[in-house]
Amino acid sequence: MAVATRGVLVIYTGGTIGSKPRDPDPDSPQVVVPWKDLEKGHPELRTLKDSGLRIECEEIEPLDSCNVGPKEWQQIAGIIERKYAEFDGFVILHGTDTMVYTASALSFMLRELAKPVILTGAQRSALVDVRNDASQNFITAILLAAPAFSKIPAVPEVCIYFGGKLLRGNRTVKRDTAGYDAYESPNLAPLGEVGDRIAIHETRVRPMPGAGRLFNVRKTLDTNVTSVLIYPGIQQTDLAQRQLEGLAARPSARPDALKAAIVMAYGSGNIPTLWPEWLESFRTARNNGMVVAAVSQCKRGAVELGIYETSSLLLELGFVAASDITLEAALCKLMVLLGEEDLSQDEVEELYQRASAGEQSTSVFLTKYPVKPGVVRQSAGQTGSVRIPGRPIEGGWQPSQVEGALLRFRGAKLSSMKRPPVLFSVYLNLERAEDASKDHPGFAGQFKKEPSTKNDQIILFDVTRVLTALVKPGDRASFTVILDTEGTEFSWNSVELAIISKEVTG
Ligand code: ASP
């Protein structure tokens, strides 16, 4: 029985799925063919059409995906924008090599997306061999993009379907050059699994945009983003410095200047620490207007900057991080953010740390306090304390999802004439100094800090418990920090509250 549906638009871009041997000799190099030739190799499309599913195709110049980039992303996004109302979903046939980049870029370009956009491709083309993965990948992708026809829940996301798994595109990496199970999403379980049935794991799927939200497309990209691989020995060269400085030269003054560098750091965000001049090259780049972001060389797990004092080095140097985002998604996210010409460097940095398309497991919401640099001293007969005046707390976090709330003093210095540690008491929303007592509901605790001769430190106080108990996003939060140890001096340049919150789905 025919099912009423607006059908699926296939956007064909090339890749192995659309390749066949150039010459009659089956071993000759493969070349991409136009859609009309590819269609002939997939007679299953006819069967689907006969059962009532409308399938149409638009093609861009078919390419090996190593040649696909921002220009093609803009073309694909433009087609989806133009045809959005006419179809239930979209399938993008794509080479496997750069599929995760295209998926990531589209996830940031297509906003308020309420329909499935499914990228797929193949390791072996149906035009080459009857034993192939192209047919299964293609047909299943079409069924995923036509939820009403397939009687499955709609997945309103940019996904990769490949080898039996439906993965969120911006969390996916290519892990295998030849296997039919070529992709994985190391930090997010599949959104769906396909065997004899198509099973969608609805709790992992991002929710539909709210009522009244309108699909819209951002097509301006700024590609002046580079990546720097950290490897043992790089710190004794000036290679990173040359990469960062070569094109940087105050990005604001030159539109083609490098505007962001993604540093592929070790583990949870570590780089060699013993070469101060080398470290300074990152700080200089950042101060010259470049966004310096850290991602991990590990496939699984997150970069955590300044969540513990030990991981503060990169934060002190001005790095930002987006939890467990992949390198591929980080590059695309920055290209899209930098493409918004109204955003300042600060705003790009803030937005980079927040999830916008389910690309990371946690977001950091920063509230910057407009306080001047300051200093407090605690000496006999003089109480040293500082009050950070209340201001509305940023973000769309929910108290139950908060993993940490940290009051951070940046550019800080702590010195003491006494034996360490130095004791601090911290209060949230303390109205009057006289109310300071351990029984006050805003008492966040007494913290022990080590003094240091270093000038430019981050000193942080974990205020998670009181913050999630007493305030919600948009509420005002003031802080009172009291130095409890005599003979100490504490100074800072700026103060911020960082709220680290889990993403609600995925
Ligand atoms: N080089 C090809 C491409 O990415 C590989 C493939 O599609 O599997 O276009």
PDB file of N, CA, C and O in Angstrom, residues 440-490:
ATOM      1  N   HIS A 440      25.702  29.327  57.687  1.00  0.00           N
ATOM      2  CA  HIS A 440      25.025  30.078  56.618  1.00  0.00           C
ATOM      3  C   HIS A 440      24.785  29.135  55.430  1.00  0.00           C
ATOM      4  O   HIS A 440      25.694  28.392  55.037  1.00  0.00           O
ATOM      5  N   PRO A 441      23.560  29.154  54.824  1.00  0.00           N
ATOM      6  CA  PRO A 441      23.308  28.204  53.726  1.00  0.00           C
ATOM      7  C   PRO A 441      24.240  28.387  52.541  1.00  0.00           C
ATOM      8  O   PRO A 441      24.463  27.452  51.774  1.00  0.00           O
ATOM      9  N   GLY A 442      24.815  29.576  52.395  1.00  0.00           N
ATOM     10  CA  GLY A 442      25.709  29.821  51.258  1.00  0.00           C
ATOM     11  C   GLY A 442      27.168  29.510  51.561  1.00  0.00           C
ATOM     12  O   GLY A 442      28.040  29.792  50.731  1.00  0.00           O
ATOM     13  N   PHE A 443      27.457  28.934  52.743  1.00  0.00           N
ATOM     14  CA  PHE A 443      28.848  28.621  53.086  1.00  0.00           C
ATOM     15  C   PHE A 443      29.335  27.470  52.200  1.00  0.00           C
ATOM     16  O   PHE A 443      28.858  26.335  52.310  1.00  0.00           O
ATOM     17  N   ALA A 444      30.269  27.779  51.293  1.00  0.00           N
ATOM     18  CA  ALA A 444      30.719  26.768  50.327  1.00  0.00           C
ATOM     19  C   ALA A 444      31.823  25.903  50.911  1.00  0.00           C
ATOM     20  O   ALA A 444      32.133  24.844  50.365  1.00  0.00           O
ATOM     21  N   GLY A 445      32.455  26.361  51.978  1.00  0.00           N
ATOM     22  CA  GLY A 445      33.482  25.544  52.616  1.00  0.00           C
ATOM     23  C   GLY A 445      34.713  26.362  52.922  1.00  0.00           C
ATOM     24  O   GLY A 445      34.823  27.541  52.563  1.00  0.00           O
ATOM     25  N   GLN A 446      35.632  25.686  53.638  1.00  0.00           N
ATOM     26  CA  GLN A 446      36.928  26.304  53.883  1.00  0.00           C
ATOM     27  C   GLN A 446      37.935  25.592  52.980  1.00  0.00           C
ATOM     28  O   GLN A 446      37.961  24.358  52.926  1.00  0.00           O
ATOM     29  N   PHE A 447      38.708  26.363  52.236  1.00  0.00           N
ATOM     30  CA  PHE A 447      39.598  25.807  51.216  1.00  0.00           C
ATOM     31  C   PHE A 447      41.045  26.059  51.607  1.00  0.00           C
ATOM     32  O   PHE A 447      41.376  27.134  52.120  1.00  0.00           O
ATOM     33  N   LYS A 448      41.883  25.055  51.332  1.00  0.00           N
ATOM     34  CA  LYS A 448      43.315  25.209  51.631  1.00  0.00           C
ATOM     35  C   LYS A 448      44.059  25.431  50.325  1.00  0.00           C
ATOM     36  O   LYS A 448      43.930  24.621  49.404  1.00  0.00           O
ATOM     37  N   LYS A 449      44.831  26.506  50.242  1.00  0.00           N
ATOM     38  CA  LYS A 449      45.568  26.797  49.013  1.00  0.00           C
ATOM     39  C   LYS A 449      47.044  26.969  49.331  1.00  0.00           C
ATOM     40  O   LYS A 449      47.406  27.542  50.368  1.00  0.00           O
ATOM     41  N   GLU A 450      47.871  26.507  48.385  1.00  0.00           N
ATOM     42  CA  GLU A 450      49.321  26.633  48.540  1.00  0.00           C
ATOM     43  C   GLU A 450      49.773  27.983  47.987  1.00  0.00           C
ATOM     44  O   GLU A 450      49.460  28.298  46.834  1.00  0.00           O
ATOM     45  N   PRO A 451      50.523  28.777  48.779  1.00  0.00           N
ATOM     46  CA  PRO A 451      51.079  30.000  48.198  1.00  0.00           C
ATOM     47  C   PRO A 451      52.127  29.650  47.133  1.00  0.00           C
ATOM     48  O   PRO A 451      52.653  28.543  47.127  1.00  0.00           O
ATOM     49  N   SER A 452      52.378  30.590  46.248  1.00  0.00           N
ATOM     50  CA  SER A 452      53.353  30.315  45.198  1.00  0.00           C
ATOM     51  C   SER A 452      53.961  31.617  44.740  1.00  0.00           C
ATOM     52  O   SER A 452      53.368  32.691  44.881  1.00  0.00           O
ATOM     53  N   THR A 453      55.171  31.519  44.184  1.00  0.00           N
ATOM     54  CA  THR A 453      55.816  32.741  43.694  1.00  0.00           C
ATOM     55  C   THR A 453      55.306  33.079  42.293  1.00  0.00           C
ATOM     56  O   THR A 453      55.595  34.143  41.761  1.00  0.00           O
ATOM     57  N   LYS A 454      54.551  32.171  41.708  1.00  0.00           N
ATOM     58  CA  LYS A 454      54.043  32.418  40.353  1.00  0.00           C
ATOM     59  C   LYS A 454      53.036  33.572  40.365  1.00  0.00           C
ATOM     60  O   LYS A 454      52.228  33.690  41.270  1.00  0.00           O
ATOM     61  N   ASN A 455      53.078  34.353  39.284  1.00  0.00           N
ATOM     62  CA  ASN A 455      52.237  35.529  39.204  1.00  0.00           C
ATOM     63  C   ASN A 455      50.874  35.276  38.608  1.00  0.00           C
ATOM     64  O   ASN A 455      49.907  35.880  38.993  1.00  0.00           O
ATOM     65  N   ASP A 456      50.873  34.410  37.600  1.00  0.00           N
ATOM     66  CA  ASP A 456      49.709  34.367  36.746  1.00  0.00           C
ATOM     67  C   ASP A 456      48.979  33.050  36.926  1.00  0.00           C
ATOM     68  O   ASP A 456      48.844  32.271  36.005  1.00  0.00           O
ATOM     69  N   GLN A 457      48.486  32.825  38.120  1.00  0.00           N
ATOM     70  CA  GLN A 457      47.866  31.528  38.414  1.00  0.00           C
ATOM     71  C   GLN A 457      46.353  31.594  38.303  1.00  0.00           C
ATOM     72  O   GLN A 457      45.778  32.679  38.243  1.00  0.00           O
ATOM     73  N   ILE A 458      45.761  30.393  38.365  1.00  0.00           N
ATOM     74  CA  ILE A 458      44.313  30.343  38.548  1.00  0.00           C
ATOM     75  C   ILE A 458      44.078  29.781  39.939  1.00  0.00           C
ATOM     76  O   ILE A 458      44.617  28.720  40.272  1.00  0.00           O
ATOM     77  N   ILE A 459      43.331  30.505  40.726  1.00  0.00           N
ATOM     78  CA  ILE A 459      42.976  29.979  42.047  1.00  0.00           C
ATOM     79  C   ILE A 459      41.475  29.764  42.026  1.00  0.00           C
ATOM     80  O   ILE A 459      40.714  30.679  41.690  1.00  0.00           O
ATOM     81  N   LEU A 460      41.075  28.537  42.301  1.00  0.00           N
ATOM     82  CA  LEU A 460      39.650  28.246  42.148  1.00  0.00           C
ATOM     83  C   LEU A 460      39.051  27.650  43.418  1.00  0.00           C
ATOM     84  O   LEU A 460      39.737  27.028  44.224  1.00  0.00           O
ATOM     85  N   PHE A 461      37.756  27.897  43.544  1.00  0.00           N
ATOM     86  CA  PHE A 461      36.997  27.386  44.687  1.00  0.00           C
ATOM     87  C   PHE A 461      35.802  26.616  44.152  1.00  0.00           C
ATOM     88  O   PHE A 461      35.051  27.139  43.314  1.00  0.00           O
ATOM     89  N   ASP A 462      35.651  25.403  44.619  1.00  0.00           N
ATOM     90  CA  ASP A 462      34.548  24.561  44.154  1.00  0.00           C
ATOM     91  C   ASP A 462      33.284  24.934  44.941  1.00  0.00           C
ATOM     92  O   ASP A 462      33.184  24.682  46.135  1.00  0.00           O
ATOM     93  N   VAL A 463      32.336  25.562  44.226  1.00  0.00           N
ATOM     94  CA  VAL A 463      31.117  26.034  44.896  1.00  0.00           C
ATOM     95  C   VAL A 463      29.890  25.250  44.404  1.00  0.00           C
ATOM     96  O   VAL A 463      28.761  25.736  44.481  1.00  0.00           O
ATOM     97  N   THR A 464      30.134  24.057  43.880  1.00  0.00           N
ATOM     98  CA  THR A 464      29.063  23.283  43.239  1.00  0.00           C
ATOM     99  C   THR A 464      27.854  23.091  44.156  1.00  0.00           C
ATOM    100  O   THR A 464      26.709  23.340  43.768  1.00  0.00           O
ATOM    101  N   ARG A 465      28.125  22.634  45.362  1.00  0.00           N
ATOM    102  CA  ARG A 465      27.022  22.254  46.256  1.00  0.00           C
ATOM    103  C   ARG A 465      26.102  23.441  46.550  1.00  0.00           C
ATOM    104  O   ARG A 465      24.893  23.359  46.378  1.00  0.00           O
ATOM    105  N   VAL A 466      26.703  24.570  46.928  1.00  0.00           N
ATOM    106  CA  VAL A 466      25.846  25.715  47.285  1.00  0.00           C
ATOM    107  C   VAL A 466      25.196  26.329  46.052  1.00  0.00           C
ATOM    108  O   VAL A 466      24.047  26.770  46.088  1.00  0.00           O
ATOM    109  N   LEU A 467      25.929  26.329  44.956  1.00  0.00           N
ATOM    110  CA  LEU A 467      25.367  26.962  43.757  1.00  0.00           C
ATOM    111  C   LEU A 467      24.134  26.203  43.268  1.00  0.00           C
ATOM    112  O   LEU A 467      23.093  26.781  42.969  1.00  0.00           O
ATOM    113  N   THR A 468      24.246  24.872  43.184  1.00  0.00           N
ATOM    114  CA  THR A 468      23.101  24.107  42.661  1.00  0.00           C
ATOM    115  C   THR A 468      21.943  24.105  43.663  1.00  0.00           C
ATOM    116  O   THR A 468      20.794  23.910  43.276  1.00  0.00           O
ATOM    117  N   ALA A 469      22.241  24.342  44.942  1.00  0.00           N
ATOM    118  CA  ALA A 469      21.161  24.360  45.929  1.00  0.00           C
ATOM    119  C   ALA A 469      20.464  25.722  45.989  1.00  0.00           C
ATOM    120  O   ALA A 469      19.280  25.799  46.318  1.00  0.00           O
ATOM    121  N   LEU A 470      21.183  26.790  45.663  1.00  0.00           N
ATOM    122  CA  LEU A 470      20.627  28.121  45.930  1.00  0.00           C
ATOM    123  C   LEU A 470      20.289  28.950  44.699  1.00  0.00           C
ATOM    124  O   LEU A 470      19.494  29.874  44.791  1.00  0.00           O
ATOM    125  N   VAL A 471      20.900  28.682  43.556  1.00  0.00           N
ATOM    126  CA  VAL A 471      20.599  29.541  42.401  1.00  0.00           C
ATOM    127  C   VAL A 471      20.277  28.733  41.154  1.00  0.00           C
ATOM    128  O   VAL A 471      20.632  27.550  41.056  1.00  0.00           O
ATOM    129  N   LYS A 472      19.586  29.394  40.232  1.00  0.00           N
ATOM    130  CA  LYS A 472      19.232  28.821  38.931  1.00  0.00           C
ATOM    131  C   LYS A 472      19.786  29.765  37.858  1.00  0.00           C
ATOM    132  O   LYS A 472      20.140  30.904  38.174  1.00  0.00           O
ATOM    133  N   PRO A 473      19.833  29.318  36.586  1.00  0.00           N
ATOM    134  CA  PRO A 473      20.322  30.226  35.548  1.00  0.00           C
ATOM    135  C   PRO A 473      19.540  31.531  35.571  1.00  0.00           C
ATOM    136  O   PRO A 473      18.320  31.524  35.742  1.00  0.00           O
ATOM    137  N   GLY A 474      20.227  32.618  35.443  1.00  0.00           N
ATOM    138  CA  GLY A 474      19.569  33.933  35.434  1.00  0.00           C
ATOM    139  C   GLY A 474      19.487  34.554  36.821  1.00  0.00           C
ATOM    140  O   GLY A 474      19.342  35.767  36.950  1.00  0.00           O
ATOM    141  N   ASP A 475      19.558  33.747  37.899  1.00  0.00           N
ATOM    142  CA  ASP A 475      19.569  34.317  39.249  1.00  0.00           C
ATOM    143  C   ASP A 475      20.902  35.036  39.479  1.00  0.00           C
ATOM    144  O   ASP A 475      21.911  34.710  38.866  1.00  0.00           O
ATOM    145  N   ARG A 476      20.856  35.946  40.451  1.00  0.00           N
ATOM    146  CA  ARG A 476      22.106  36.625  40.800  1.00  0.00           C
ATOM    147  C   ARG A 476      22.903  35.777  41.778  1.00  0.00           C
ATOM    148  O   ARG A 476      22.328  35.144  42.651  1.00  0.00           O
ATOM    149  N   ALA A 477      24.215  35.790  41.612  1.00  0.00           N
ATOM    150  CA  ALA A 477      25.073  35.112  42.592  1.00  0.00           C
ATOM    151  C   ALA A 477      26.218  36.037  42.938  1.00  0.00           C
ATOM    152  O   ALA A 477      26.944  36.499  42.055  1.00  0.00           O
ATOM    153  N   SER A 478      26.328  36.345  44.235  1.00  0.00           N
ATOM    154  CA  SER A 478      27.500  37.106  44.691  1.00  0.00           C
ATOM    155  C   SER A 478      28.366  36.151  45.505  1.00  0.00           C
ATOM    156  O   SER A 478      27.884  35.116  45.983  1.00  0.00           O
ATOM    157  N   PHE A 479      29.631  36.478  45.631  1.00  0.00           N
ATOM    158  CA  PHE A 479      30.525  35.641  46.427  1.00  0.00           C
ATOM    159  C   PHE A 479      31.310  36.512  47.401  1.00  0.00           C
ATOM    160  O   PHE A 479      31.691  37.643  47.067  1.00  0.00           O
ATOM    161  N   THR A 480      31.525  35.966  48.582  1.00  0.00           N
ATOM    162  CA  THR A 480      32.392  36.621  49.554  1.00  0.00           C
ATOM    163  C   THR A 480      33.514  35.640  49.890  1.00  0.00           C
ATOM    164  O   THR A 480      33.236  34.492  50.251  1.00  0.00           O
ATOM    165  N   VAL A 481      34.742  36.107  49.674  1.00  0.00           N
ATOM    166  CA  VAL A 481      35.902  35.242  49.911  1.00  0.00           C
ATOM    167  C   VAL A 481      36.694  35.856  51.056  1.00  0.00           C
ATOM    168  O   VAL A 481      37.094  37.024  50.982  1.00  0.00           O
ATOM    169  N   ILE A 482      36.881  35.093  52.116  1.00  0.00           N
ATOM    170  CA  ILE A 482      37.567  35.601  53.314  1.00  0.00           C
ATOM    171  C   ILE A 482      38.885  34.864  53.494  1.00  0.00           C
ATOM    172  O   ILE A 482      38.916  33.623  53.454  1.00  0.00           O
ATOM    173  N   LEU A 483      39.949  35.631  53.637  1.00  0.00           N
ATOM    174  CA  LEU A 483      41.265  35.036  53.905  1.00  0.00           C
ATOM    175  C   LEU A 483      41.327  34.730  55.407  1.00  0.00           C
ATOM    176  O   LEU A 483      41.232  35.638  56.215  1.00  0.00           O
ATOM    177  N   ASP A 484      41.482  33.478  55.768  1.00  0.00           N
ATOM    178  CA  ASP A 484      41.460  33.113  57.191  1.00  0.00           C
ATOM    179  C   ASP A 484      42.853  33.041  57.815  1.00  0.00           C
ATOM    180  O   ASP A 484      42.982  32.896  59.023  1.00  0.00           O
ATOM    181  N   THR A 485      43.895  33.083  56.951  1.00  0.00           N
ATOM    182  CA  THR A 485      45.247  32.922  57.498  1.00  0.00           C
ATOM    183  C   THR A 485      45.951  34.273  57.561  1.00  0.00           C
ATOM    184  O   THR A 485      46.007  34.998  56.562  1.00  0.00           O
ATOM    185  N   GLU A 486      46.475  34.573  58.738  1.00  0.00           N
ATOM    186  CA  GLU A 486      47.180  35.855  58.917  1.00  0.00           C
ATOM    187  C   GLU A 486      48.476  35.911  58.129  1.00  0.00           C
ATOM    188  O   GLU A 486      49.105  34.871  57.887  1.00  0.00           O
ATOM    189  N   GLY A 487      48.877  37.122  57.775  1.00  0.00           N
ATOM    190  CA  GLY A 487      50.175  37.295  57.105  1.00  0.00           C
ATOM    191  C   GLY A 487      50.149  36.843  55.662  1.00  0.00           C
ATOM    192  O   GLY A 487      51.162  36.382  55.126  1.00  0.00           O
ATOM    193  N   THR A 488      48.985  36.937  55.022  1.00  0.00           N
ATOM    194  CA  THR A 488      48.887  36.477  53.635  1.00  0.00           C
ATOM    195  C   THR A 488      48.357  37.593  52.739  1.00  0.00           C
ATOM    196  O   THR A 488      47.677  38.518  53.202  1.00  0.00           O
ATOM    197  N   GLU A 489      48.668  37.446  51.456  1.00  0.00           N
ATOM    198  CA  GLU A 489      48.208  38.429  50.479  1.00  0.00           C
ATOM    199  C   GLU A 489      47.711  37.688  49.252  1.00  0.00           C
ATOM    200  O   GLU A 489      48.353  36.750  48.783  1.00  0.00           O
ATOM    201  N   PHE A 490      46.552  38.128  48.753  1.00  0.00           N
ATOM    202  CA  PHE A 490      45.910  37.449  47.621  1.00  0.00           C
ATOM    203  C   PHE A 490      45.519  38.527  46.607  1.00  0.00           C
ATOM    204  O   PHE A 490      44.844  39.496  46.958  1.00  0.00           O
TER     205      PHE A 490
END
